[in-house]
């Protein structure tokens, strides 16, 4: 069951990386719960949204626990479940999952066996984003292995490219809220309704 990214999930990952170009950033990918009898066994898992977590220091366990608890509650309220983890590393051209990525993904795998890691390739982040700039890692034989990322990894690649480009050019990343921002000021909404509305308006 490979994961497939919606425009909203892809946009928010890239906006998070664009907001903090000199920092590592990370977050979680969520999918909608589907009733068992409606689910096809080999159907891809559609990541409908992502939750930006942190920028800078990614390995602070207590903050991660707080975030996971709140996000888990939000998922239950919205019939979502966590299916993956994304990260952009601090160094450009470094797009391999590190220990933090593998640890969080292993935690997600406890509840969802097909969990994936999505790595953002900072070195290819441009305003136009003509090609997908993520690498997707699946867990096979106790190792995280990357798979080819093509247009099939997106619900609608042309829409994702067009909207991501428009939001980057409009500097929408300045409005993106991650969990760090929320912990600095609890009025900051990490579900990012402003960004979500911008994506919807451009669809």
mmCIF file with all atom_site columns, N, CA and C in Angstrom, residues 139-183:
data_model
loop_
_atom_site.group_PDB
_atom_site.id
_atom_site.type_symbol
_atom_site.label_atom_id
_atom_site.label_alt_id
_atom_site.label_comp_id
_atom_site.label_asym_id
_atom_site.label_entity_id
_atom_site.label_seq_id
_atom_site.pdbx_PDB_ins_code
_atom_site.Cartn_x
_atom_site.Cartn_y
_atom_site.Cartn_z
_atom_site.occupancy
_atom_site.B_iso_or_equiv
_atom_site.pdbx_formal_charge
_atom_site.auth_seq_id
_atom_site.auth_comp_id
_atom_site.auth_asym_id
_atom_site.auth_atom_id
_atom_site.pdbx_PDB_model_num
ATOM 1   N N  . UNK A 1 139 ? 9.656  0.779  4.197   1.00 0.00 ? 139 UNK A N  1
ATOM 2   C CA . UNK A 1 139 ? 10.410 -0.148 5.046   1.00 0.00 ? 139 UNK A CA 1
ATOM 3   C C  . UNK A 1 139 ? 10.330 -1.565 4.474   1.00 0.00 ? 139 UNK A C  1
ATOM 4   N N  . UNK A 1 140 ? 11.474 -2.078 4.024   1.00 0.00 ? 140 UNK A N  1
ATOM 5   C CA . UNK A 1 140 ? 11.541 -3.440 3.473   1.00 0.00 ? 140 UNK A CA 1
ATOM 6   C C  . UNK A 1 140 ? 12.719 -4.172 4.093   1.00 0.00 ? 140 UNK A C  1
ATOM 7   N N  . UNK A 1 141 ? 12.468 -5.377 4.578   1.00 0.00 ? 141 UNK A N  1
ATOM 8   C CA . UNK A 1 141 ? 13.531 -6.231 5.116   1.00 0.00 ? 141 UNK A CA 1
ATOM 9   C C  . UNK A 1 141 ? 14.399 -5.485 6.128   1.00 0.00 ? 141 UNK A C  1
ATOM 10  N N  . UNK A 1 142 ? 13.720 -4.822 7.063   1.00 0.00 ? 142 UNK A N  1
ATOM 11  C CA . UNK A 1 142 ? 14.385 -4.075 8.147   1.00 0.00 ? 142 UNK A CA 1
ATOM 12  C C  . UNK A 1 142 ? 15.248 -2.907 7.686   1.00 0.00 ? 142 UNK A C  1
ATOM 13  N N  . UNK A 1 143 ? 15.020 -2.419 6.475   1.00 0.00 ? 143 UNK A N  1
ATOM 14  C CA . UNK A 1 143 ? 15.765 -1.246 5.986   1.00 0.00 ? 143 UNK A CA 1
ATOM 15  C C  . UNK A 1 143 ? 14.798 -0.269 5.336   1.00 0.00 ? 143 UNK A C  1
ATOM 16  N N  . UNK A 1 144 ? 15.145 1.023  5.399   1.00 0.00 ? 144 UNK A N  1
ATOM 17  C CA . UNK A 1 144 ? 14.377 2.045  4.700   1.00 0.00 ? 144 UNK A CA 1
ATOM 18  C C  . UNK A 1 144 ? 14.950 2.196  3.311   1.00 0.00 ? 144 UNK A C  1
ATOM 19  N N  . UNK A 1 145 ? 14.138 1.887  2.301   1.00 0.00 ? 145 UNK A N  1
ATOM 20  C CA . UNK A 1 145 ? 14.616 1.931  0.915   1.00 0.00 ? 145 UNK A CA 1
ATOM 21  C C  . UNK A 1 145 ? 13.802 2.940  0.118   1.00 0.00 ? 145 UNK A C  1
ATOM 22  N N  . UNK A 1 146 ? 14.509 3.764  -0.669  1.00 0.00 ? 146 UNK A N  1
ATOM 23  C CA . UNK A 1 146 ? 13.795 4.783  -1.456  1.00 0.00 ? 146 UNK A CA 1
ATOM 24  C C  . UNK A 1 146 ? 13.185 4.134  -2.694  1.00 0.00 ? 146 UNK A C  1
ATOM 25  N N  . UNK A 1 147 ? 12.065 4.705  -3.129  1.00 0.00 ? 147 UNK A N  1
ATOM 26  C CA . UNK A 1 147 ? 11.453 4.250  -4.382  1.00 0.00 ? 147 UNK A CA 1
ATOM 27  C C  . UNK A 1 147 ? 11.385 5.423  -5.347  1.00 0.00 ? 147 UNK A C  1
ATOM 28  N N  . UNK A 1 148 ? 11.243 5.111  -6.602  1.00 0.00 ? 148 UNK A N  1
ATOM 29  C CA . UNK A 1 148 ? 11.155 6.166  -7.611  1.00 0.00 ? 148 UNK A CA 1
ATOM 30  C C  . UNK A 1 148 ? 9.931  7.028  -7.345  1.00 0.00 ? 148 UNK A C  1
ATOM 31  N N  . UNK A 1 149 ? 10.139 8.340  -7.351  1.00 0.00 ? 149 UNK A N  1
ATOM 32  C CA . UNK A 1 149 ? 9.017  9.258  -7.172  1.00 0.00 ? 149 UNK A CA 1
ATOM 33  C C  . UNK A 1 149 ? 8.661  9.832  -8.536  1.00 0.00 ? 149 UNK A C  1
ATOM 34  N N  . UNK A 1 150 ? 7.447  9.545  -8.974  1.00 0.00 ? 150 UNK A N  1
ATOM 35  C CA . UNK A 1 150 ? 6.974  10.093 -10.246 1.00 0.00 ? 150 UNK A CA 1
ATOM 36  C C  . UNK A 1 150 ? 5.573  10.662 -10.034 1.00 0.00 ? 150 UNK A C  1
ATOM 37  N N  . UNK A 1 151 ? 4.917  10.996 -11.118 1.00 0.00 ? 151 UNK A N  1
ATOM 38  C CA . UNK A 1 151 ? 3.605  11.637 -10.988 1.00 0.00 ? 151 UNK A CA 1
ATOM 39  C C  . UNK A 1 151 ? 2.572  10.726 -10.324 1.00 0.00 ? 151 UNK A C  1
ATOM 40  N N  . UNK A 1 152 ? 2.804  9.415  -10.371 1.00 0.00 ? 152 UNK A N  1
ATOM 41  C CA . UNK A 1 152 ? 1.863  8.474  -9.747  1.00 0.00 ? 152 UNK A CA 1
ATOM 42  C C  . UNK A 1 152 ? 1.877  8.567  -8.222  1.00 0.00 ? 152 UNK A C  1
ATOM 43  N N  . UNK A 1 153 ? 2.912  9.204  -7.666  1.00 0.00 ? 153 UNK A N  1
ATOM 44  C CA . UNK A 1 153 ? 3.005  9.355  -6.210  1.00 0.00 ? 153 UNK A CA 1
ATOM 45  C C  . UNK A 1 153 ? 2.145  10.517 -5.707  1.00 0.00 ? 153 UNK A C  1
ATOM 46  N N  . UNK A 1 154 ? 1.433  11.170 -6.637  1.00 0.00 ? 154 UNK A N  1
ATOM 47  C CA . UNK A 1 154 ? 0.604  12.327 -6.293  1.00 0.00 ? 154 UNK A CA 1
ATOM 48  C C  . UNK A 1 154 ? -0.822 12.080 -6.754  1.00 0.00 ? 154 UNK A C  1
ATOM 49  N N  . UNK A 1 155 ? -1.755 12.616 -6.001  1.00 0.00 ? 155 UNK A N  1
ATOM 50  C CA . UNK A 1 155 ? -3.156 12.518 -6.419  1.00 0.00 ? 155 UNK A CA 1
ATOM 51  C C  . UNK A 1 155 ? -3.337 13.261 -7.747  1.00 0.00 ? 155 UNK A C  1
ATOM 52  N N  . UNK A 1 156 ? -2.687 14.419 -7.877  1.00 0.00 ? 156 UNK A N  1
ATOM 53  C CA . UNK A 1 156 ? -2.738 15.204 -9.114  1.00 0.00 ? 156 UNK A CA 1
ATOM 54  C C  . UNK A 1 156 ? -1.467 16.057 -9.163  1.00 0.00 ? 156 UNK A C  1
ATOM 55  N N  . UNK A 1 157 ? -0.421 15.527 -9.832  1.00 0.00 ? 157 UNK A N  1
ATOM 56  C CA . UNK A 1 157 ? 0.870  16.213 -9.820  1.00 0.00 ? 157 UNK A CA 1
ATOM 57  C C  . UNK A 1 157 ? 0.794  17.612 -10.430 1.00 0.00 ? 157 UNK A C  1
ATOM 58  N N  . UNK A 1 158 ? 0.056  17.783 -11.534 1.00 0.00 ? 158 UNK A N  1
ATOM 59  C CA . UNK A 1 158 ? 0.027  19.087 -12.203 1.00 0.00 ? 158 UNK A CA 1
ATOM 60  C C  . UNK A 1 158 ? -0.626 20.141 -11.303 1.00 0.00 ? 158 UNK A C  1
ATOM 61  N N  . UNK A 1 159 ? -1.656 19.745 -10.588 1.00 0.00 ? 159 UNK A N  1
ATOM 62  C CA . UNK A 1 159 ? -2.285 20.663 -9.635  1.00 0.00 ? 159 UNK A CA 1
ATOM 63  C C  . UNK A 1 159 ? -1.312 20.976 -8.494  1.00 0.00 ? 159 UNK A C  1
ATOM 64  N N  . UNK A 1 160 ? -0.648 19.943 -7.974  1.00 0.00 ? 160 UNK A N  1
ATOM 65  C CA . UNK A 1 160 ? 0.295  20.136 -6.864  1.00 0.00 ? 160 UNK A CA 1
ATOM 66  C C  . UNK A 1 160 ? 1.422  21.089 -7.263  1.00 0.00 ? 160 UNK A C  1
ATOM 67  N N  . UNK A 1 161 ? 1.942  20.902 -8.479  1.00 0.00 ? 161 UNK A N  1
ATOM 68  C CA . UNK A 1 161 ? 3.044  21.751 -8.962  1.00 0.00 ? 161 UNK A CA 1
ATOM 69  C C  . UNK A 1 161 ? 2.582  23.192 -9.108  1.00 0.00 ? 161 UNK A C  1
ATOM 70  N N  . UNK A 1 162 ? 1.419  23.379 -9.717  1.00 0.00 ? 162 UNK A N  1
ATOM 71  C CA . UNK A 1 162 ? 0.892  24.721 -9.994  1.00 0.00 ? 162 UNK A CA 1
ATOM 72  C C  . UNK A 1 162 ? 0.612  25.477 -8.687  1.00 0.00 ? 162 UNK A C  1
ATOM 73  N N  . UNK A 1 163 ? -0.036 24.809 -7.739  1.00 0.00 ? 163 UNK A N  1
ATOM 74  C CA . UNK A 1 163 ? -0.430 25.474 -6.498  1.00 0.00 ? 163 UNK A CA 1
ATOM 75  C C  . UNK A 1 163 ? 0.778  25.716 -5.594  1.00 0.00 ? 163 UNK A C  1
ATOM 76  N N  . UNK A 1 164 ? 1.685  24.737 -5.525  1.00 0.00 ? 164 UNK A N  1
ATOM 77  C CA . UNK A 1 164 ? 2.902  24.935 -4.720  1.00 0.00 ? 164 UNK A CA 1
ATOM 78  C C  . UNK A 1 164 ? 3.685  26.135 -5.231  1.00 0.00 ? 164 UNK A C  1
ATOM 79  N N  . UNK A 1 165 ? 3.835  26.213 -6.544  1.00 0.00 ? 165 UNK A N  1
ATOM 80  C CA . UNK A 1 165 ? 4.559  27.327 -7.161  1.00 0.00 ? 165 UNK A CA 1
ATOM 81  C C  . UNK A 1 165 ? 3.891  28.665 -6.832  1.00 0.00 ? 165 UNK A C  1
ATOM 82  N N  . UNK A 1 166 ? 2.551  28.718 -6.937  1.00 0.00 ? 166 UNK A N  1
ATOM 83  C CA . UNK A 1 166 ? 1.810  29.957 -6.653  1.00 0.00 ? 166 UNK A CA 1
ATOM 84  C C  . UNK A 1 166 ? 1.973  30.373 -5.190  1.00 0.00 ? 166 UNK A C  1
ATOM 85  N N  . UNK A 1 167 ? 1.921  29.393 -4.278  1.00 0.00 ? 167 UNK A N  1
ATOM 86  C CA . UNK A 1 167 ? 2.034  29.712 -2.852  1.00 0.00 ? 167 UNK A CA 1
ATOM 87  C C  . UNK A 1 167 ? 3.457  30.144 -2.484  1.00 0.00 ? 167 UNK A C  1
ATOM 88  N N  . UNK A 1 168 ? 4.459  29.523 -3.120  1.00 0.00 ? 168 UNK A N  1
ATOM 89  C CA . UNK A 1 168 ? 5.842  29.929 -2.861  1.00 0.00 ? 168 UNK A CA 1
ATOM 90  C C  . UNK A 1 168 ? 6.084  31.352 -3.363  1.00 0.00 ? 168 UNK A C  1
ATOM 91  N N  . UNK A 1 169 ? 5.571  31.632 -4.569  1.00 0.00 ? 169 UNK A N  1
ATOM 92  C CA . UNK A 1 169 ? 5.761  32.980 -5.121  1.00 0.00 ? 169 UNK A CA 1
ATOM 93  C C  . UNK A 1 169 ? 5.019  34.027 -4.298  1.00 0.00 ? 169 UNK A C  1
ATOM 94  N N  . UNK A 1 170 ? 3.882  33.644 -3.728  1.00 0.00 ? 170 UNK A N  1
ATOM 95  C CA . UNK A 1 170 ? 3.115  34.567 -2.889  1.00 0.00 ? 170 UNK A CA 1
ATOM 96  C C  . UNK A 1 170 ? 3.613  34.623 -1.448  1.00 0.00 ? 170 UNK A C  1
ATOM 97  N N  . UNK A 1 171 ? 4.723  33.932 -1.167  1.00 0.00 ? 171 UNK A N  1
ATOM 98  C CA . UNK A 1 171 ? 5.352  33.901 0.164   1.00 0.00 ? 171 UNK A CA 1
ATOM 99  C C  . UNK A 1 171 ? 4.388  33.404 1.256   1.00 0.00 ? 171 UNK A C  1
ATOM 100 N N  . UNK A 1 172 ? 3.531  32.460 0.886   1.00 0.00 ? 172 UNK A N  1
ATOM 101 C CA . UNK A 1 172 ? 2.577  31.909 1.862   1.00 0.00 ? 172 UNK A CA 1
ATOM 102 C C  . UNK A 1 172 ? 3.277  31.200 3.016   1.00 0.00 ? 172 UNK A C  1
ATOM 103 N N  . UNK A 1 173 ? 4.524  30.794 2.785   1.00 0.00 ? 173 UNK A N  1
ATOM 104 C CA . UNK A 1 173 ? 5.270  30.097 3.843   1.00 0.00 ? 173 UNK A CA 1
ATOM 105 C C  . UNK A 1 173 ? 5.428  30.972 5.092   1.00 0.00 ? 173 UNK A C  1
ATOM 106 N N  . UNK A 1 174 ? 5.336  32.294 4.921   1.00 0.00 ? 174 UNK A N  1
ATOM 107 C CA . UNK A 1 174 ? 5.443  33.190 6.090   1.00 0.00 ? 174 UNK A CA 1
ATOM 108 C C  . UNK A 1 174 ? 4.300  32.966 7.069   1.00 0.00 ? 174 UNK A C  1
ATOM 109 N N  . UNK A 1 175 ? 3.160  32.422 6.566   1.00 0.00 ? 175 UNK A N  1
ATOM 110 C CA . UNK A 1 175 ? 1.984  32.197 7.420   1.00 0.00 ? 175 UNK A CA 1
ATOM 111 C C  . UNK A 1 175 ? 1.923  30.773 7.963   1.00 0.00 ? 175 UNK A C  1
ATOM 112 N N  . UNK A 1 176 ? 2.862  29.923 7.546   1.00 0.00 ? 176 UNK A N  1
ATOM 113 C CA . UNK A 1 176 ? 2.811  28.522 7.991   1.00 0.00 ? 176 UNK A CA 1
ATOM 114 C C  . UNK A 1 176 ? 3.160  28.435 9.479   1.00 0.00 ? 176 UNK A C  1
ATOM 115 N N  . UNK A 1 177 ? 2.372  27.654 10.203  1.00 0.00 ? 177 UNK A N  1
ATOM 116 C CA . UNK A 1 177 ? 2.593  27.474 11.649  1.00 0.00 ? 177 UNK A CA 1
ATOM 117 C C  . UNK A 1 177 ? 3.013  26.032 11.903  1.00 0.00 ? 177 UNK A C  1
ATOM 118 N N  . UNK A 1 178 ? 4.166  25.871 12.571  1.00 0.00 ? 178 UNK A N  1
ATOM 119 C CA . UNK A 1 178 ? 4.533  24.516 12.997  1.00 0.00 ? 178 UNK A CA 1
ATOM 120 C C  . UNK A 1 178 ? 4.368  24.420 14.515  1.00 0.00 ? 178 UNK A C  1
ATOM 121 N N  . UNK A 1 179 ? 4.673  23.250 15.060  1.00 0.00 ? 179 UNK A N  1
ATOM 122 C CA . UNK A 1 179 ? 4.439  23.037 16.486  1.00 0.00 ? 179 UNK A CA 1
ATOM 123 C C  . UNK A 1 179 ? 5.328  23.921 17.346  1.00 0.00 ? 179 UNK A C  1
ATOM 124 N N  . UNK A 1 180 ? 6.538  24.211 16.865  1.00 0.00 ? 180 UNK A N  1
ATOM 125 C CA . UNK A 1 180 ? 7.410  25.147 17.579  1.00 0.00 ? 180 UNK A CA 1
ATOM 126 C C  . UNK A 1 180 ? 6.736  26.504 17.738  1.00 0.00 ? 180 UNK A C  1
ATOM 127 N N  . UNK A 1 181 ? 6.126  26.995 16.638  1.00 0.00 ? 181 UNK A N  1
ATOM 128 C CA . UNK A 1 181 ? 5.422  28.283 16.688  1.00 0.00 ? 181 UNK A CA 1
ATOM 129 C C  . UNK A 1 181 ? 4.251  28.228 17.672  1.00 0.00 ? 181 UNK A C  1
ATOM 130 N N  . UNK A 1 182 ? 3.557  27.094 17.695  1.00 0.00 ? 182 UNK A N  1
ATOM 131 C CA . UNK A 1 182 ? 2.416  26.912 18.598  1.00 0.00 ? 182 UNK A CA 1
ATOM 132 C C  . UNK A 1 182 ? 2.882  26.931 20.054  1.00 0.00 ? 182 UNK A C  1
ATOM 133 N N  . UNK A 1 183 ? 4.008  26.291 20.344  1.00 0.00 ? 183 UNK A N  1
ATOM 134 C CA . UNK A 1 183 ? 4.504  26.258 21.722  1.00 0.00 ? 183 UNK A CA 1
ATOM 135 C C  . UNK A 1 183 ? 5.005  27.630 22.165  1.00 0.00 ? 183 UNK A C  1
#
